PDB file of C-alpha atoms in Angstrom:
ATOM      1  CA  ILE A   1     -14.048 -78.775  43.539  1.00 82.00           C
ATOM      2  CA  TRP A   2     -14.587 -81.891  41.389  1.00 84.00           C
ATOM      3  CA  HIS A   3     -18.109 -80.752  40.998  1.00 86.00           C
ATOM      4  CA  LEU A   4     -16.975 -77.390  39.475  1.00 87.00           C
ATOM      5  CA  ILE A   5     -14.457 -79.121  37.209  1.00 88.00           C
ATOM      6  CA  LEU A   6     -17.168 -81.479  35.921  1.00 88.00           C
ATOM      7  CA  ILE A   7     -19.610 -78.617  35.299  1.00 90.00           C
ATOM      8  CA  SER A   8     -16.858 -76.624  33.530  1.00 89.00           C
ATOM      9  CA  ALA A   9     -15.917 -79.600  31.357  1.00 90.00           C
ATOM     10  CA  VAL A  10     -19.554 -80.248  30.400  1.00 90.00           C
ATOM     11  CA  THR A  11     -20.020 -76.528  29.657  1.00 91.00           C
ATOM     12  CA  ILE A  12     -16.904 -76.438  27.478  1.00 91.00           C
ATOM     13  CA  ILE A  13     -18.051 -79.517  25.573  1.00 92.00           C
ATOM     14  CA  LEU A  14     -21.552 -78.054  25.061  1.00 89.00           C
ATOM     15  CA  VAL A  15     -20.137 -74.715  23.888  1.00 90.00           C
ATOM     16  CA  ALA A  16     -17.773 -76.482  21.471  1.00 88.00           C
ATOM     17  CA  LEU A  17     -20.631 -78.575  20.064  1.00 87.00           C
ATOM     18  CA  SER A  18     -22.837 -75.476  19.735  1.00 85.00           C
ATOM     19  CA  VAL A  19     -20.117 -73.514  17.932  1.00 81.00           C
ATOM     20  CA  SER A  20     -19.484 -76.476  15.634  1.00 78.00           C
ATOM     21  CA  TRP A  21     -23.212 -76.805  14.920  1.00 78.00           C
ATOM     22  CA  VAL A  22     -23.553 -73.073  14.189  1.00 72.00           C
ATOM     23  CA  THR A  23     -20.426 -72.795  11.994  1.00 73.00           C
ATOM     24  CA  ARG A  24     -20.877 -76.060  10.040  1.00 78.00           C
ATOM     25  CA  PRO A  25     -22.993 -74.373   7.298  1.00 75.00           C
ATOM     26  CA  LEU A  26     -20.291 -71.716   6.891  1.00 76.00           C
ATOM     27  CA  SER A  27     -17.685 -74.427   6.542  1.00 80.00           C
ATOM     28  CA  GLU A  28     -19.871 -76.162   3.946  1.00 81.00           C
ATOM     29  CA  LEU A  29     -20.203 -72.850   2.055  1.00 81.00           C
ATOM     30  CA  ALA A  30     -16.413 -72.407   2.050  1.00 83.00           C
ATOM     31  CA  ASP A  31     -15.925 -76.000   0.846  1.00 84.00           C
ATOM     32  CA  ALA A  32     -18.516 -75.487  -1.903  1.00 84.00           C
ATOM     33  CA  ALA A  33     -16.759 -72.295  -3.031  1.00 83.00           C
ATOM     34  CA  GLU A  34     -13.496 -74.220  -3.359  1.00 85.00           C
ATOM     35  CA  ARG A  35     -15.280 -77.041  -5.245  1.00 84.00           C
ATOM     36  CA  LEU A  36     -16.886 -74.521  -7.606  1.00 82.00           C
ATOM     37  CA  GLY A  37     -13.464 -73.579  -8.960  1.00 79.00           C
ATOM     38  CA  ARG A  38     -12.812 -77.214  -9.877  1.00 83.00           C
ATOM     39  CA  ASP A  39     -16.281 -78.442 -10.872  1.00 84.00           C
ATOM     40  CA  LEU A  40     -19.196 -76.254 -11.962  1.00 81.00           C
ATOM     41  CA  ASP A  41     -21.428 -79.324 -11.972  1.00 84.00           C
ATOM     42  CA  ALA A  42     -20.864 -80.076  -8.266  1.00 86.00           C
ATOM     43  CA  PRO A  43     -24.089 -80.720  -6.386  1.00 87.00           C
ATOM     44  CA  PRO A  44     -25.803 -77.613  -5.018  1.00 87.00           C
ATOM     45  CA  LEU A  45     -25.475 -76.599  -1.388  1.00 84.00           C
ATOM     46  CA  PRO A  46     -28.247 -77.729   0.912  1.00 83.00           C
ATOM     47  CA  GLU A  47     -30.356 -74.713   1.865  1.00 85.00           C
ATOM     48  CA  GLN A  48     -30.600 -75.279   5.596  1.00 79.00           C
ATOM     49  CA  GLY A  49     -29.772 -73.582   8.859  1.00 75.00           C
ATOM     50  CA  ALA A  50     -30.518 -70.028   9.931  1.00 76.00           C
ATOM     51  CA  SER A  51     -32.343 -67.797   7.452  1.00 85.00           C
ATOM     52  CA  GLU A  52     -29.142 -65.912   6.596  1.00 83.00           C
ATOM     53  CA  LEU A  53     -27.341 -69.174   5.846  1.00 80.00           C
ATOM     54  CA  ARG A  54     -30.237 -70.445   3.718  1.00 84.00           C
ATOM     55  CA  ARG A  55     -30.175 -67.157   1.816  1.00 88.00           C
ATOM     56  CA  ALA A  56     -26.399 -67.390   1.304  1.00 87.00           C
ATOM     57  CA  ALA A  57     -26.722 -71.004   0.099  1.00 86.00           C
ATOM     58  CA  ARG A  58     -29.550 -70.034  -2.276  1.00 91.00           C
ATOM     59  CA  ALA A  59     -27.468 -67.154  -3.681  1.00 91.00           C
ATOM     60  CA  PHE A  60     -24.448 -69.438  -4.049  1.00 88.00           C
ATOM     61  CA  ASN A  61     -26.505 -72.113  -5.845  1.00 91.00           C
ATOM     62  CA  SER A  62     -27.982 -69.473  -8.150  1.00 92.00           C
ATOM     63  CA  MET A  63     -24.506 -68.134  -8.952  1.00 90.00           C
ATOM     64  CA  GLN A  64     -23.247 -71.655  -9.662  1.00 90.00           C
ATOM     65  CA  GLU A  65     -26.172 -72.276 -12.032  1.00 91.00           C
ATOM     66  CA  ARG A  66     -25.585 -68.982 -13.881  1.00 91.00           C
ATOM     67  CA  LEU A  67     -21.870 -69.698 -14.228  1.00 89.00           C
ATOM     68  CA  SER A  68     -22.597 -73.178 -15.537  1.00 88.00           C
ATOM     69  CA  ARG A  69     -25.108 -71.872 -18.114  1.00 89.00           C
ATOM     70  CA  TYR A  70     -22.707 -69.107 -19.157  1.00 87.00           C
ATOM     71  CA  LEU A  71     -19.822 -71.533 -19.653  1.00 85.00           C
ATOM     72  CA  LYS A  72     -22.003 -73.984 -21.596  1.00 88.00           C
ATOM     73  CA  SER A  73     -23.263 -71.200 -23.874  1.00 87.00           C
ATOM     74  CA  ARG A  74     -19.664 -70.110 -24.533  1.00 84.00           C
ATOM     75  CA  VAL A  75     -18.667 -73.673 -25.409  1.00 84.00           C
ATOM     76  CA  THR A  76     -21.668 -73.964 -27.742  1.00 86.00           C
ATOM     77  CA  ALA A  77     -20.803 -70.663 -29.434  1.00 84.00           C
ATOM     78  CA  LEU A  78     -17.166 -71.665 -29.805  1.00 82.00           C
ATOM     79  CA  SER A  79     -18.199 -74.983 -31.320  1.00 84.00           C
ATOM     80  CA  ALA A  80     -20.498 -73.243 -33.822  1.00 84.00           C
ATOM     81  CA  ILE A  81     -17.803 -70.720 -34.787  1.00 83.00           C
ATOM     82  CA  SER A  82     -15.251 -73.497 -35.216  1.00 82.00           C
ATOM     83  CA  HIS A  83     -17.634 -75.391 -37.469  1.00 82.00           C
ATOM     84  CA  ASP A  84     -18.415 -72.263 -39.497  1.00 80.00           C
ATOM     85  CA  LEU A  85     -14.709 -71.528 -40.005  1.00 82.00           C
ATOM     86  CA  LYS A  86     -13.888 -75.107 -40.953  1.00 85.00           C
ATOM     87  CA  THR A  87     -15.874 -74.874 -44.210  1.00 84.00           C
ATOM     88  CA  PRO A  88     -13.990 -71.930 -45.773  1.00 84.00           C
ATOM     89  CA  LEU A  89     -10.662 -73.350 -44.590  1.00 87.00           C
ATOM     90  CA  THR A  90     -11.503 -76.666 -46.227  1.00 89.00           C
ATOM     91  CA  ARG A  91     -12.478 -74.882 -49.470  1.00 86.00           C
ATOM     92  CA  LEU A  92      -9.186 -72.990 -49.367  1.00 87.00           C
ATOM     93  CA  ARG A  93      -7.216 -76.197 -48.933  1.00 89.00           C
ATOM     94  CA  ASN A  94      -9.180 -78.030 -51.615  1.00 89.00           C
ATOM     95  CA  ARG A  95      -8.640 -75.193 -54.079  1.00 86.00           C
ATOM     96  CA  ALA A  96      -4.867 -75.328 -53.484  1.00 87.00           C
ATOM     97  CA  GLU A  97      -4.792 -79.122 -53.857  1.00 90.00           C
ATOM     98  CA  GLU A  98      -6.859 -78.928 -57.044  1.00 88.00           C
ATOM     99  CA  ALA A  99      -4.432 -76.377 -58.508  1.00 86.00           C
ATOM    100  CA  LEU A 100      -1.474 -78.615 -57.709  1.00 86.00           C
ATOM    101  CA  ARG A 101      -3.178 -81.612 -59.351  1.00 89.00           C
ATOM    102  CA  THR A 102      -4.672 -80.038 -62.441  1.00 89.00           C
ATOM    103  CA  ALA A 103      -3.001 -76.719 -63.290  1.00 87.00           C
ATOM    104  CA  SER A 104      -0.827 -77.058 -66.335  1.00 89.00           C
ATOM    105  CA  SER A 105       0.025 -73.470 -67.157  1.00 91.00           C
ATOM    106  CA  GLU A 106       0.909 -70.220 -65.497  1.00 90.00           C
ATOM    107  CA  LYS A 107      -2.606 -68.983 -66.301  1.00 91.00           C
ATOM    108  CA  ASP A 108      -4.148 -71.963 -64.425  1.00 89.00           C
ATOM    109  CA  TYR A 109      -1.896 -71.372 -61.421  1.00 87.00           C
ATOM    110  CA  ARG A 110      -2.680 -67.659 -61.436  1.00 88.00           C
ATOM    111  CA  ALA A 111      -6.440 -68.330 -61.516  1.00 89.00           C
ATOM    112  CA  ALA A 112      -6.089 -70.793 -58.624  1.00 87.00           C
ATOM    113  CA  LEU A 113      -4.007 -68.332 -56.615  1.00 88.00           C
ATOM    114  CA  GLU A 114      -6.486 -65.517 -57.247  1.00 89.00           C
ATOM    115  CA  GLY A 115      -9.324 -67.739 -56.029  1.00 87.00           C
ATOM    116  CA  THR A 116      -7.267 -68.698 -52.990  1.00 88.00           C
ATOM    117  CA  ILE A 117      -6.564 -65.029 -52.236  1.00 90.00           C
ATOM    118  CA  ASP A 118     -10.275 -64.186 -52.566  1.00 89.00           C
ATOM    119  CA  GLU A 119     -11.180 -67.043 -50.232  1.00 86.00           C
ATOM    120  CA  SER A 120      -8.468 -65.918 -47.782  1.00 89.00           C
ATOM    121  CA  ASP A 121      -9.813 -62.355 -47.832  1.00 89.00           C
ATOM    122  CA  SER A 122     -13.291 -63.648 -47.079  1.00 86.00           C
ATOM    123  CA  LEU A 123     -11.944 -65.697 -44.199  1.00 87.00           C
ATOM    124  CA  ILE A 124     -10.021 -62.697 -42.822  1.00 89.00           C
ATOM    125  CA  LYS A 125     -13.238 -60.628 -42.942  1.00 88.00           C
ATOM    126  CA  THR A 126     -14.991 -63.347 -40.943  1.00 84.00           C
ATOM    127  CA  PHE A 127     -12.206 -63.392 -38.332  1.00 85.00           C
ATOM    128  CA  ASN A 128     -12.268 -59.582 -38.125  1.00 86.00           C
ATOM    129  CA  ALA A 129     -16.045 -59.571 -37.660  1.00 84.00           C
ATOM    130  CA  LEU A 130     -15.772 -62.160 -34.876  1.00 83.00           C
ATOM    131  CA  LEU A 131     -13.030 -60.123 -33.232  1.00 83.00           C
ATOM    132  CA  ARG A 132     -15.160 -56.947 -33.416  1.00 82.00           C
ATOM    133  CA  ILE A 133     -18.125 -58.772 -31.880  1.00 80.00           C
ATOM    134  CA  ALA A 134     -15.954 -60.086 -29.039  1.00 80.00           C
ATOM    135  CA  GLN A 135     -14.448 -56.640 -28.413  1.00 81.00           C
ATOM    136  CA  ILE A 136     -17.837 -54.933 -28.408  1.00 78.00           C
ATOM    137  CA  ALA A 137     -19.311 -57.610 -26.112  1.00 75.00           C
ATOM    138  CA  ALA A 138     -16.388 -57.114 -23.723  1.00 74.00           C
ATOM    139  CA  GLY A 139     -16.849 -53.339 -23.854  1.00 74.00           C
ATOM    140  CA  ASN A 140     -13.353 -52.861 -25.280  1.00 72.00           C
ATOM    141  CA  ARG A 141     -14.341 -51.358 -28.603  1.00 65.00           C
ATOM    142  CA  ARG A 142     -16.392 -48.370 -29.547  1.00 64.00           C
ATOM    143  CA  SER A 143     -14.895 -47.416 -32.920  1.00 63.00           C
ATOM    144  CA  GLY A 144     -17.209 -48.251 -35.758  1.00 63.00           C
ATOM    145  CA  CYS A 145     -20.182 -47.745 -33.445  1.00 64.00           C
ATOM    146  CA  ALA A 146     -22.172 -44.547 -33.748  1.00 72.00           C
ATOM    147  CA  ALA A 147     -25.326 -43.118 -32.274  1.00 75.00           C
ATOM    148  CA  THR A 148     -28.216 -43.454 -34.688  1.00 78.00           C
ATOM    149  CA  ASP A 149     -31.234 -41.169 -34.825  1.00 80.00           C
ATOM    150  CA  LEU A 150     -33.996 -43.714 -35.362  1.00 83.00           C
ATOM    151  CA  ALA A 151     -36.663 -41.027 -35.494  1.00 84.00           C
ATOM    152  CA  THR A 152     -35.007 -39.421 -38.539  1.00 84.00           C
ATOM    153  CA  ILE A 153     -34.597 -42.794 -40.264  1.00 86.00           C
ATOM    154  CA  THR A 154     -38.254 -43.643 -39.551  1.00 87.00           C
ATOM    155  CA  ARG A 155     -39.412 -40.282 -40.982  1.00 86.00           C
ATOM    156  CA  GLU A 156     -37.329 -40.860 -44.134  1.00 86.00           C
ATOM    157  CA  VAL A 157     -38.773 -44.357 -44.601  1.00 88.00           C
ATOM    158  CA  CYS A 158     -42.305 -42.989 -44.202  1.00 86.00           C
ATOM    159  CA  GLU A 159     -41.624 -40.202 -46.716  1.00 86.00           C
ATOM    160  CA  PHE A 160     -40.270 -42.786 -49.146  1.00 85.00           C
ATOM    161  CA  CYS A 161     -43.377 -44.938 -48.727  1.00 86.00           C
ATOM    162  CA  GLU A 162     -45.950 -42.100 -49.027  1.00 87.00           C
ATOM    163  CA  PRO A 163     -46.140 -42.161 -52.860  1.00 87.00           C
ATOM    164  CA  LEU A 164     -46.495 -45.964 -52.844  1.00 85.00           C
ATOM    165  CA  ALA A 165     -49.258 -45.737 -50.263  1.00 86.00           C
ATOM    166  CA  ALA A 166     -51.004 -42.913 -52.155  1.00 88.00           C
ATOM    167  CA  ASP A 167     -51.074 -45.073 -55.293  1.00 88.00           C
ATOM    168  CA  LYS A 168     -53.080 -47.611 -53.286  1.00 89.00           C
ATOM    169  CA  GLU A 169     -55.212 -44.897 -51.699  1.00 89.00           C
ATOM    170  CA  GLN A 170     -53.614 -45.433 -48.313  1.00 89.00           C
ATOM    171  CA  LYS A 171     -51.895 -43.030 -45.974  1.00 87.00           C
ATOM    172  CA  VAL A 172     -48.633 -43.463 -44.080  1.00 85.00           C
ATOM    173  CA  SER A 173     -48.256 -41.549 -40.848  1.00 84.00           C
ATOM    174  CA  VAL A 174     -46.027 -41.692 -37.841  1.00 84.00           C
ATOM    175  CA  ALA A 175     -45.968 -39.840 -34.538  1.00 86.00           C
ATOM    176  CA  LEU A 176     -42.419 -39.284 -33.359  1.00 82.00           C
ATOM    177  CA  PRO A 177     -40.726 -36.884 -31.013  1.00 78.00           C
ATOM    178  CA  PRO A 178     -38.728 -34.108 -32.693  1.00 73.00           C
ATOM    179  CA  SER A 179     -35.160 -35.030 -33.660  1.00 63.00           C
TER     180      SER A 179
END
């Protein structure tokens, strides 16, 4: 009977070690997924184990790299936009300060305010354009977008250029499908 108990114990230990060895890559994948939420620059998963596990690790590493690049490009774009908006805001502030320092009449104040309003309108147009771009990129906005018949536009440009080309003894032609 001790012999059967010993064989059973050894078998249980070997099965437990085998299961641990087989599931370790899955555990590492789960740990890496949790780390990804906290740190996009975490080291990549080792691509080892069975072919399916190597494939999963490769896909995970690729996803992590794409997410990291995407986030970095967003930060770069945000930094550029912030810098571009800082200039008109600074001009707006400087114009107001200049008016407070130097304006001596209602006419001077009015001119400064009109310039400030113009600068504000320009800034609002910039913000609106950025908002439209973000909405279009997110697929949340279609108004202001229209289908354009490029063939018709191309024909019109060619017709416009024909007299100029004829003056130089050249010919303009284009082969387009019917509109």
